[in-house]
Coordinates of C-alpha atoms in Angstrom, one line a residue:
X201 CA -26.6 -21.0 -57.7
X202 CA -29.9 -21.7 -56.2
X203 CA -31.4 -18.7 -57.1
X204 CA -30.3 -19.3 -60.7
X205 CA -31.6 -22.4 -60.8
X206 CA -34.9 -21.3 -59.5
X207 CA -35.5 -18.2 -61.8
X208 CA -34.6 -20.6 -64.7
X209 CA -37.1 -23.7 -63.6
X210 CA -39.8 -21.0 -62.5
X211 CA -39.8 -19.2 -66.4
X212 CA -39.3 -22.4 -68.1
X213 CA -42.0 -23.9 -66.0
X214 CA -44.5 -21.9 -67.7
X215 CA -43.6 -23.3 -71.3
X216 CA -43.4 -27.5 -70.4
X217 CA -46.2 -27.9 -72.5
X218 CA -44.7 -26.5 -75.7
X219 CA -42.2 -28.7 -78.3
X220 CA -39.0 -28.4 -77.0
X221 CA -37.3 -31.0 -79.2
X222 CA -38.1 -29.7 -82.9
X223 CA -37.4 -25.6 -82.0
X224 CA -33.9 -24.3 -82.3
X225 CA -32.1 -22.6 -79.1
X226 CA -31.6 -19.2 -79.6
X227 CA -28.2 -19.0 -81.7
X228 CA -27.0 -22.3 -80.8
X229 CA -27.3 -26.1 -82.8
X230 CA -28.7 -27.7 -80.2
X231 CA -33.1 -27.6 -80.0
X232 CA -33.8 -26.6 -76.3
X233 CA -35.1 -29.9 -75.4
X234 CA -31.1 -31.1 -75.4
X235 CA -30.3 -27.5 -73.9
X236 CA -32.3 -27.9 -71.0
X237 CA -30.8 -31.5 -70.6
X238 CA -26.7 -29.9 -71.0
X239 CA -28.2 -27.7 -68.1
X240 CA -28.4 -30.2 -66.1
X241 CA -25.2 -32.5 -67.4
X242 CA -23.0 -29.0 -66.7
X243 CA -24.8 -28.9 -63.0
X244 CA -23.9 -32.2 -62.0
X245 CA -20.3 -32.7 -63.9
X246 CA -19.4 -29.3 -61.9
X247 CA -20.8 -30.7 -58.7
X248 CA -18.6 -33.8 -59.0
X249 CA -15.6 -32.6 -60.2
X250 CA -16.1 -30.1 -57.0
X251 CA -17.0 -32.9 -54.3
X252 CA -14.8 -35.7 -55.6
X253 CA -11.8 -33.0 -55.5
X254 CA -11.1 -34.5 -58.8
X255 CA -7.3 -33.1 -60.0
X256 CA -6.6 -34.6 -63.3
X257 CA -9.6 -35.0 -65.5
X258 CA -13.6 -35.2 -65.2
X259 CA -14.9 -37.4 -62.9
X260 CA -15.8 -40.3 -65.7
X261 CA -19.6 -40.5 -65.0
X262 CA -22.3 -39.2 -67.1
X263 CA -26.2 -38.0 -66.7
X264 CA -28.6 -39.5 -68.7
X265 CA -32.4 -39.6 -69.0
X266 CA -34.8 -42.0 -68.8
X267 CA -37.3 -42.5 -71.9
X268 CA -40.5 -41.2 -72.0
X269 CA -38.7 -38.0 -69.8
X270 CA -41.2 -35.2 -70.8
X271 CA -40.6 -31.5 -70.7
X272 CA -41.5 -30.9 -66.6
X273 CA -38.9 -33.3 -65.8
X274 CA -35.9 -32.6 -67.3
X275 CA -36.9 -29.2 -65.4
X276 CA -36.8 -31.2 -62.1
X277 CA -33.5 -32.9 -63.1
X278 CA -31.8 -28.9 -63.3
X279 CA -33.4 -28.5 -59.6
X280 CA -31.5 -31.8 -58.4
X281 CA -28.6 -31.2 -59.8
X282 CA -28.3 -27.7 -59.1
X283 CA -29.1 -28.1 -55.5
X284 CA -26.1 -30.5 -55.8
X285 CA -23.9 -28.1 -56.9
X286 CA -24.8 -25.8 -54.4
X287 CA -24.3 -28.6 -51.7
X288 CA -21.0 -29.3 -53.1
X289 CA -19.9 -25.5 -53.2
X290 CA -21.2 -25.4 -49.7
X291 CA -19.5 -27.7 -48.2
X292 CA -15.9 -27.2 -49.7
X293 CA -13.5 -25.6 -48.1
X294 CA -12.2 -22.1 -49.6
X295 CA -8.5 -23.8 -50.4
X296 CA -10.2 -26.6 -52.5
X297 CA -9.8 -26.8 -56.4
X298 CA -10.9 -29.2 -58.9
X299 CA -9.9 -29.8 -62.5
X300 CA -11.3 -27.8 -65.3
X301 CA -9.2 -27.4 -68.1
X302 CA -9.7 -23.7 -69.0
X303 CA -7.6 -21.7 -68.7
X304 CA -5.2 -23.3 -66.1
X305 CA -6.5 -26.8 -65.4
X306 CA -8.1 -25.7 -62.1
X307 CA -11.5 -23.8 -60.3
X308 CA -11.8 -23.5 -56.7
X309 CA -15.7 -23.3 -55.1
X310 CA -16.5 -19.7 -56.5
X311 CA -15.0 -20.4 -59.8
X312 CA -17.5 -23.1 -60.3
X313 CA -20.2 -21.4 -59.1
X314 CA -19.6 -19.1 -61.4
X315 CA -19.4 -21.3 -64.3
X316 CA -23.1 -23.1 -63.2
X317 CA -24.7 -19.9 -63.1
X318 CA -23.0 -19.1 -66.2
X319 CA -23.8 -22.4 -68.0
X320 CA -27.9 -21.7 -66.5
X321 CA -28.1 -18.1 -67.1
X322 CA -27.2 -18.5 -70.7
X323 CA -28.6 -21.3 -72.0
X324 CA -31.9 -21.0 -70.0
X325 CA -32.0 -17.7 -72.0
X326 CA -30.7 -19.7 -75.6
X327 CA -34.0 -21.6 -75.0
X328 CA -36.3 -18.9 -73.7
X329 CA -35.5 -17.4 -77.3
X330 CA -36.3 -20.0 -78.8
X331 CA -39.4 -20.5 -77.2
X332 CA -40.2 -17.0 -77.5
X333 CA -40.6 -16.7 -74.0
X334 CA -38.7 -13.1 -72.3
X335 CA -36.1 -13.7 -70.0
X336 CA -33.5 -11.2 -68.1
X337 CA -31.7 -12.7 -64.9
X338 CA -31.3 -11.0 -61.8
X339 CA -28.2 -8.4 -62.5
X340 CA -26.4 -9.5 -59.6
X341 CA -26.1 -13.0 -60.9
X342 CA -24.4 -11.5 -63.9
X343 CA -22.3 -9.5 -62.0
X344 CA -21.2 -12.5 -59.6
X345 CA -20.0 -14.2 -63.2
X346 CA -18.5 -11.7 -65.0
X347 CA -16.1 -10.6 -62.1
X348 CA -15.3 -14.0 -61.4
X349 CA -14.4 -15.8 -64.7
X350 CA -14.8 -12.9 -67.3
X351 CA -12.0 -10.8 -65.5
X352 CA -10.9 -9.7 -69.0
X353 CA -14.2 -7.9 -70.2
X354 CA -14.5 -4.8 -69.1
X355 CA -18.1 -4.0 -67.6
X356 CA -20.7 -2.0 -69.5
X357 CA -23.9 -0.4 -68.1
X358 CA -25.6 -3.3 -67.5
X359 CA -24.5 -6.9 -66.4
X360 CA -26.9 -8.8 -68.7
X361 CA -26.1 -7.5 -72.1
X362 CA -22.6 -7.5 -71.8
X363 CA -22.6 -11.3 -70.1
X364 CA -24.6 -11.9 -73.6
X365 CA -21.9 -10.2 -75.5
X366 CA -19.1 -11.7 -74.1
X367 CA -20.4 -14.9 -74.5
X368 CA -21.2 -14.4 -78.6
X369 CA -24.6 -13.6 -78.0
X370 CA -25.7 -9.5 -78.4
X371 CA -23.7 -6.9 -80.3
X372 CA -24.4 -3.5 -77.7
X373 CA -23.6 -0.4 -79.6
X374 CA -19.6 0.5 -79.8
X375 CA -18.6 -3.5 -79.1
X376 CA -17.1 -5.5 -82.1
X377 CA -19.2 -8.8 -81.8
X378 CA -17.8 -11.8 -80.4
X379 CA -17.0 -14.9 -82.6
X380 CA -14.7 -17.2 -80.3
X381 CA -14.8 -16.6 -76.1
X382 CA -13.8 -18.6 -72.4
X383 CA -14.3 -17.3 -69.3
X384 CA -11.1 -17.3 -66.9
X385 CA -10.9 -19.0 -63.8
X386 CA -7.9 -17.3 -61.6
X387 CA -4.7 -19.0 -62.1
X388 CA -3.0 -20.1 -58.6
X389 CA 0.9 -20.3 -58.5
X390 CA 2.7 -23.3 -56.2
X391 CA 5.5 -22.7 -54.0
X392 CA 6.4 -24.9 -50.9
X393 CA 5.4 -23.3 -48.3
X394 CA 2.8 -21.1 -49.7
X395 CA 0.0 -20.3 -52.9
X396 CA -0.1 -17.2 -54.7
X397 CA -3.7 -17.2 -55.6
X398 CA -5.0 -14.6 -58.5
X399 CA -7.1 -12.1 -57.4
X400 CA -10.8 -12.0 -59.2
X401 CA -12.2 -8.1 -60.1
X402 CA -14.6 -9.1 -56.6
X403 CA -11.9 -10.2 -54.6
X404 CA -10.0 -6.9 -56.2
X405 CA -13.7 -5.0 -54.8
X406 CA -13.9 -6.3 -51.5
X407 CA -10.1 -5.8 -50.8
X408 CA -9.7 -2.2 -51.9
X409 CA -12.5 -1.1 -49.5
X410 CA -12.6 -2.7 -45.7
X411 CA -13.2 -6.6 -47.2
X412 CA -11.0 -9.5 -46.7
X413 CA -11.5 -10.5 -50.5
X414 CA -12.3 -14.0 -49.6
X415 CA -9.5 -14.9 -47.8
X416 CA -8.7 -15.3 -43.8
X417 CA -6.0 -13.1 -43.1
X418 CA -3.5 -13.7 -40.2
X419 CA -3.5 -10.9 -37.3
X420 CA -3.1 -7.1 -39.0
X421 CA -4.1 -8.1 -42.5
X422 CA -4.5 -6.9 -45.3
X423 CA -2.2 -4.0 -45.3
X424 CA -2.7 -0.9 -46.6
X425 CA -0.6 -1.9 -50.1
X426 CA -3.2 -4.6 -50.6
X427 CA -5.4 -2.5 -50.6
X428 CA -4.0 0.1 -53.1
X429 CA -2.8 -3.0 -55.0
X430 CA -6.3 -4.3 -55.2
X431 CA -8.2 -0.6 -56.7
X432 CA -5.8 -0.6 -59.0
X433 CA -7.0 -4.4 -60.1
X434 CA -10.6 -2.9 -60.5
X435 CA -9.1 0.1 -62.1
X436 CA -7.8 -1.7 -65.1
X437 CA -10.4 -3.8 -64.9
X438 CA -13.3 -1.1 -65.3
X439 CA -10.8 0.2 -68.2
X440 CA -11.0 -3.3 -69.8
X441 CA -7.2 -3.6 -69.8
X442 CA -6.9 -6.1 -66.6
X443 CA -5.2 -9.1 -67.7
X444 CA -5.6 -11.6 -64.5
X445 CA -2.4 -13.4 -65.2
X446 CA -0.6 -10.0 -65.1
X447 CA -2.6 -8.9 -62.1
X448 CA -2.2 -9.5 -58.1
X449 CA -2.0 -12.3 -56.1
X450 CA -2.8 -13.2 -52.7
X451 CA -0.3 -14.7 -50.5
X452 CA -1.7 -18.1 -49.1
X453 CA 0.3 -19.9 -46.6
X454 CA -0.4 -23.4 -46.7
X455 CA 0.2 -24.4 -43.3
X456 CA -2.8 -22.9 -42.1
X457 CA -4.7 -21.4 -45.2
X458 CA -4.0 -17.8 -43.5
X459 CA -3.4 -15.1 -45.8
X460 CA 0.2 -13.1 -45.3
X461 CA 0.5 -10.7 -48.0
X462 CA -0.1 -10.0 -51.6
X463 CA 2.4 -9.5 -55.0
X464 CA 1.9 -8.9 -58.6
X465 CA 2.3 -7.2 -61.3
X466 CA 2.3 -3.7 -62.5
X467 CA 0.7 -4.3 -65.6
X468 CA 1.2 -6.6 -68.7
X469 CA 4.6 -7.3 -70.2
X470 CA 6.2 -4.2 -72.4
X471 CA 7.2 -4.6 -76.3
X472 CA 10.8 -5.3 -74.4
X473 CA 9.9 -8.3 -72.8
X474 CA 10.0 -6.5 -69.5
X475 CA 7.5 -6.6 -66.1
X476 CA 7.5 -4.8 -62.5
X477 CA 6.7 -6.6 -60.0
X478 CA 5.5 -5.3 -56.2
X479 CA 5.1 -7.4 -52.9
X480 CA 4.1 -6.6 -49.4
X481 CA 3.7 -8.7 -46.6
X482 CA 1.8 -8.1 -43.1
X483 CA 4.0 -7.6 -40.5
X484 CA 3.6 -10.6 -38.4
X485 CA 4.6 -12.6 -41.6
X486 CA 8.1 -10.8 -42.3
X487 CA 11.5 -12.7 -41.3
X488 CA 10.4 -16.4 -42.5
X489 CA 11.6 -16.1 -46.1
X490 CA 8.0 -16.1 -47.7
X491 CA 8.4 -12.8 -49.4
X492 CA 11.6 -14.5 -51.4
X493 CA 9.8 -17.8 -51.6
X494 CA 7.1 -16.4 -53.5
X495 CA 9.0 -13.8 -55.3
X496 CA 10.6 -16.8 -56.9
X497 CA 7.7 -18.4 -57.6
X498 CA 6.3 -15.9 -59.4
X499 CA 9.4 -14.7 -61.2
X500 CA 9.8 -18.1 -62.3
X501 CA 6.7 -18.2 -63.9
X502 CA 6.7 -14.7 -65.7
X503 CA 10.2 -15.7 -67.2
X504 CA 8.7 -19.4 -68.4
X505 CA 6.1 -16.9 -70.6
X506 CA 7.3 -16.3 -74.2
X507 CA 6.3 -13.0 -73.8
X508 CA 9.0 -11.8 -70.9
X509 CA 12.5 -12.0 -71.1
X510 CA 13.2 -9.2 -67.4
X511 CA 11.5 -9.3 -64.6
X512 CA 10.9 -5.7 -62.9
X513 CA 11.3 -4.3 -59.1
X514 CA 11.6 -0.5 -58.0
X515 CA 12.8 0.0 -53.9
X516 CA 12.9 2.6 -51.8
X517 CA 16.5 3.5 -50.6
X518 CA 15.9 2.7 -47.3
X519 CA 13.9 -0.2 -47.8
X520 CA 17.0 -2.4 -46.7
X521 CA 14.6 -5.6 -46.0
X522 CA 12.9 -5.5 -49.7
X523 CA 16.2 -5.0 -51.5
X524 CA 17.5 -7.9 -49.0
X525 CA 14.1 -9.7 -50.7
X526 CA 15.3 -9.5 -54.2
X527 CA 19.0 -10.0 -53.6
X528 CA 18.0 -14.0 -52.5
X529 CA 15.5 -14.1 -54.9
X530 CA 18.2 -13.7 -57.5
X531 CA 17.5 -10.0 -59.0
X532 CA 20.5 -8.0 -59.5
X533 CA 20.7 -3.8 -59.0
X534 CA 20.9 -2.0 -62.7
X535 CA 19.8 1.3 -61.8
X536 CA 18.9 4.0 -59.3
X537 CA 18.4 7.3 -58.6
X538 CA 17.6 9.7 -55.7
X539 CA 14.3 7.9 -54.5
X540 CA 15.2 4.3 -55.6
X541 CA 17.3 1.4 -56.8
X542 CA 15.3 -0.7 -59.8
X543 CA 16.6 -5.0 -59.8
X544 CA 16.6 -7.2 -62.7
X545 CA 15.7 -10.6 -63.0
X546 CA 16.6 -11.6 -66.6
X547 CA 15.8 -15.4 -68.6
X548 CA 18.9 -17.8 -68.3
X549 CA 21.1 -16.9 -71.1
X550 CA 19.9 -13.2 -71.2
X551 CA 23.1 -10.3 -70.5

């Protein structure tokens, strides 16, 4: 955030003396004098939302300027109120989430950091084109946003362009262009005695190698299936097929904010209405009911989706405690063969 902030105040900077209020930004409606100034409304609406914990709406306060505001300070405005943000990011703890209402009516510190460096990165450059001024962030700032709240674009060669694609603003070679986009925050699923929080393409990253994806893990976690659960995240994401609602989630037990386990989907529902779902759990999590819990959970919300009508799960034979899983969570045995038994969990009124 803070280096976003600065990059943007620091190029900008050099132009305070040019007219800002009669020169278009870039491709938007706006002139960059009232850019600049959404810069800073975005930094400090994300900052409160964030800090007040706010969980049904924006916080109902807005930024204004005083007259005679010239060019340099409405600059020094986006330094307050980003180093707010960051403050506020900071200083809340990894569980916390705030309202914002897309795509599921909730962020959590990295998804709105993502979404201020977002909201400077790309109007800082709407204005720098409009200005005439060259701009190109830092590629690791487009990285931290696109595989945070753009898990559904797939990554091209560089970070920049295809942030500016994906937002409506560049047409790289081979890419259809973009008329209508969000980014994605990571939807989180309530049970009661645990979350099931969506795993970003970083969290994916971090967890397929020797990372803990962002989470505190209790003794012995993650296990290895987390970890082949989580390359095969990045996997589809690198393909551009990952669709984070369809993807893994983390097992979050509320009690102590400890991660136990991880479950999710195989991929995206067939043209029968059907999805797999897998689960593991670490081993000093097993025999307290969480694995049905949040089988149940998740099942539940897959069958609430227009889109599925059966819910999916393969077992080993001699996975005895898994089929045990499935059996309280409701699924019933169709199928097997030599190496496996497949469940079904079907909508009410479905055969």
């Amino acid at each position: 955030m803070e280096q976003a902030v600065d990059e943007c105040v620091g190029l900008l900077g050099a132009v305070v003396g040019q007219d800002w209020e009669d020169v278009r930004a870039g491709r938007l409606e706006w002139d960059c004098r009232q850019t600049a100034v959404h810069i800073a409304e975005d930094l400090i609406a994300y900052a409160g939302q964030l800090a007040g914990r706010e969980q049904d709406g924006y916080s109902p306060f807005e930024l204004s300027m005083e007259e005679d505001t010239g060019n340099a300070d409405v600059l020094r405005v986006i330094g307050t109120t980003g180093a707010l943000l960051a403050a506020a990011i900071r200083t809340a703890p990894r569980h916390v989430r705030a309202f914002h209402p897309y795509p599921f009516r909730s962020a959590n510190r990295e998804g709105f950091a993502a979404m201020g460096v977002a909201e400077v990165l790309l109007h800082t450059h709407d204005i720098a084109e409009g200005l005439g001024v060259s701009y190109e962030p830092a590629p690791e700032l487009c990285d931290f946003v696109l595989t945070r709240i753009f898990p559904h674009v797939q990554p091209g060669p560089t970070p920049w362009p295809t942030l500016l694609w994906a937002t409506g603003r560049g047409e790289p070679a081979g890419r259809a262009p973009v008329m209508q986009w969000r980014w994605n925050n990571n939807l989180v699923i309530d049970s009661e005695r645990i979350t099931l929080q969506g795993v970003t393409p970083a969290a994916a990253t971090d967890l397929s190698t020797v990372g803990d994806g962002g989470f505190e893990w209790i003794e012995g976690g993650p296990i290895e299936g987390t970890r082949v659960g989580a390359g095969l995240v990045y996997k589809q994401y690198e393909d551009g097929v990952h669709r984070p609602q369809w993807g893994m989630y983390v097992l979050v037990r509320r009690e102590d904010e400890r991660a136990i386990g991880a479950m999710g989907f195989h991929g995206v529902p067939d043209g029968a209405g059907r999805v797999e779902v897998g689960y593991d759990l670490v081993e000093g999590a097993r025999g307290h009911g969480y694995a049905t819990e949040a089988l149940r959970a998740l099942s539940a919300w897959a069958l609430d989706r227009p889109e599925v009508r059966t819910v999916v799960a393969n077992v080993e034979r001699e996975n005895l405690p898994s089929q045990n899983v499935l059996a309280r969570a409701g699924f019933t045995q169709v199928a097997e063969d030599p190496e496996q038994l497949t469940y079904e969990l079907r909508e009410p009124g479905e055969g």
